[in-house]
């Protein structure tokens, strides 16, 4: 089945997807909660394997801006430039409108006890979903002793020091590339 020249089984996948709802509920970190489900759907519908997904995720994280810019790379991977444009519009426009109007409504509740109850209920859910996203990406990234050591050192440096996380990640990426190159 084709839609705007895109080989999609569900033309409105990005518009109706429950993944998008999970990605915009809660706080900014809940964007990561959609990664495991997104990976599963992409593997089933478009044949994007785990390694490709991790590479797409990494490329999406390199660009400044929203954390989910990886969807542009996914659209490009599936259908080229038109795929990237369609995914950009269908992923970000509806969620932007939803966040704008729900945010205005949410602010009207101010210090209402129901608001605090809902936020308290969403916090552990967001943390659990975020942890599953970290696990999904880490599962393909940590493939041996060198990458496991780098992951642990990077994790420690980000949590326990005041070094800029961007520098830690860039440094570990460079060091990892050198170690893997010379240890082969």
XYZ file of C-alpha atoms in Angstrom:
184
model
C 0.000 0.000 0.000
C 1.328 3.440 -0.878
C 0.420 6.828 0.520
C 2.004 9.971 -0.947
C 4.511 7.635 -2.534
C 5.377 6.085 0.839
C 5.351 2.311 1.247
C 3.263 2.303 4.418
C 0.932 -0.413 5.611
C -0.934 2.108 7.745
C -0.992 5.507 6.023
C -1.789 7.348 9.223
C 0.638 5.395 11.433
C 2.343 8.516 12.786
C -0.950 10.369 13.228
C -2.906 7.757 15.223
C -0.065 5.973 16.924
C -0.362 5.305 20.666
C 3.415 5.745 20.686
C 2.959 9.469 20.130
C 0.517 9.753 23.019
C 2.936 8.013 25.371
C 5.724 10.242 24.092
C 3.946 13.490 24.955
C 2.309 12.540 28.273
C 4.253 13.458 31.391
C 7.490 15.381 31.262
C 10.149 15.869 28.596
C 11.943 12.667 29.608
C 8.901 10.565 28.789
C 9.866 10.966 25.132
C 12.317 8.153 25.775
C 9.495 5.952 26.987
C 8.261 5.484 23.434
C 11.521 3.971 22.176
C 10.845 0.262 22.869
C 7.390 0.322 21.282
C 8.639 2.430 18.372
C 11.431 -0.080 17.782
C 8.969 -2.988 17.784
C 6.569 -1.322 15.341
C 9.375 -0.270 13.002
C 10.769 -3.804 12.971
C 7.363 -5.344 12.252
C 6.092 -2.857 9.675
C 9.233 -1.573 7.987
C 11.961 -4.161 8.629
C 14.231 -1.825 10.600
C 16.318 -4.092 12.829
C 17.655 -3.335 16.313
C 21.093 -2.199 15.145
C 19.610 0.118 12.517
C 17.259 1.545 15.142
C 20.150 2.303 17.514
C 22.063 3.988 14.683
C 19.002 6.057 13.751
C 18.521 7.009 17.408
C 22.177 8.070 17.673
C 21.970 10.214 14.542
C 18.766 11.830 15.818
C 20.419 12.698 19.135
C 23.342 14.450 17.420
C 21.100 17.184 16.041
C 20.190 20.064 18.336
C 16.504 20.435 19.043
C 13.718 18.118 20.175
C 14.752 14.658 21.342
C 12.525 12.948 18.818
C 14.235 14.352 15.724
C 15.112 10.723 15.105
C 11.675 10.338 13.514
C 12.963 12.467 10.630
C 15.773 9.975 10.105
C 13.252 7.118 10.254
C 11.070 8.812 7.635
C 14.112 9.419 5.453
C 15.254 5.806 5.881
C 11.841 4.485 4.828
C 10.913 6.847 1.982
C 13.616 9.439 1.374
C 13.049 13.188 1.600
C 9.266 13.019 1.179
C 9.155 10.492 4.033
C 11.101 12.849 6.287
C 8.751 15.751 5.494
C 5.598 13.676 6.038
C 6.903 12.326 9.341
C 7.985 15.801 10.464
C 4.543 17.260 9.868
C 2.541 14.310 11.149
C 4.647 13.739 14.265
C 5.268 17.263 15.514
C 2.244 19.350 14.440
C -0.538 17.363 16.173
C 1.469 16.935 19.368
C 2.362 20.638 19.375
C -1.305 21.625 19.184
C -2.246 19.058 21.819
C 0.498 20.224 24.196
C -0.428 23.868 23.699
C -4.117 23.428 24.489
C -3.711 20.826 27.223
C -0.998 23.003 28.785
C -3.353 25.960 28.914
C -6.056 23.792 30.471
C -3.539 22.278 32.921
C -2.435 25.731 34.077
C -6.030 26.668 34.850
C -6.129 23.967 37.514
C -3.289 25.684 39.398
C -2.933 24.090 42.832
C -5.923 21.769 42.511
C -5.359 18.507 44.465
C -6.414 16.458 41.432
C -3.604 17.990 39.409
C -1.009 17.000 42.016
C -2.500 13.482 42.210
C -2.263 13.023 38.455
C 1.318 14.280 38.409
C 2.268 11.976 41.288
C 0.746 9.020 39.429
C 2.548 9.834 36.174
C 6.018 10.236 37.715
C 6.765 6.535 38.424
C 5.202 5.544 35.110
C 7.448 8.020 33.273
C 10.524 6.772 35.127
C 9.731 3.133 34.340
C 9.081 3.835 30.680
C 12.255 5.917 30.469
C 14.260 3.055 32.010
C 12.850 0.656 29.413
C 13.954 3.066 26.672
C 17.471 3.227 28.112
C 17.544 -0.575 28.261
C 16.359 -0.918 24.650
C 19.117 1.352 23.338
C 21.782 0.003 25.709
C 21.040 -3.599 24.734
C 22.450 -3.020 21.249
C 25.121 -0.523 22.262
C 26.858 -2.599 24.940
C 28.229 -5.513 22.940
C 31.410 -6.428 24.780
C 33.761 -5.653 27.622
C 35.065 -2.418 26.100
C 31.634 -0.959 25.466
C 30.382 -2.123 28.890
C 33.334 -0.439 30.621
C 32.810 2.755 28.624
C 29.095 2.751 29.427
C 29.771 2.346 33.164
C 32.493 5.021 33.200
C 30.277 7.420 31.241
C 27.352 6.723 33.569
C 29.541 7.376 36.613
C 31.022 10.607 35.202
C 27.613 11.996 34.276
C 26.108 11.199 37.695
C 29.025 12.009 40.001
C 30.951 14.868 38.410
C 30.138 18.334 37.193
C 31.647 17.707 33.757
C 29.334 18.736 30.931
C 27.483 15.553 29.816
C 28.003 16.461 26.158
C 31.772 16.421 26.686
C 31.576 13.108 28.548
C 29.534 11.504 25.767
C 31.760 12.896 23.007
C 34.870 11.787 24.892
C 33.554 8.289 25.486
C 32.498 8.018 21.846
C 35.957 9.046 20.644
C 37.722 6.806 23.147
C 35.420 3.911 22.267
C 36.127 4.321 18.560
C 39.877 4.321 19.207
C 39.745 1.316 21.532
C 37.571 -0.732 19.196
C 39.780 0.200 16.240
C 43.014 -0.802 18.003
C 41.703 -3.829 19.914
C 40.457 -5.656 16.811
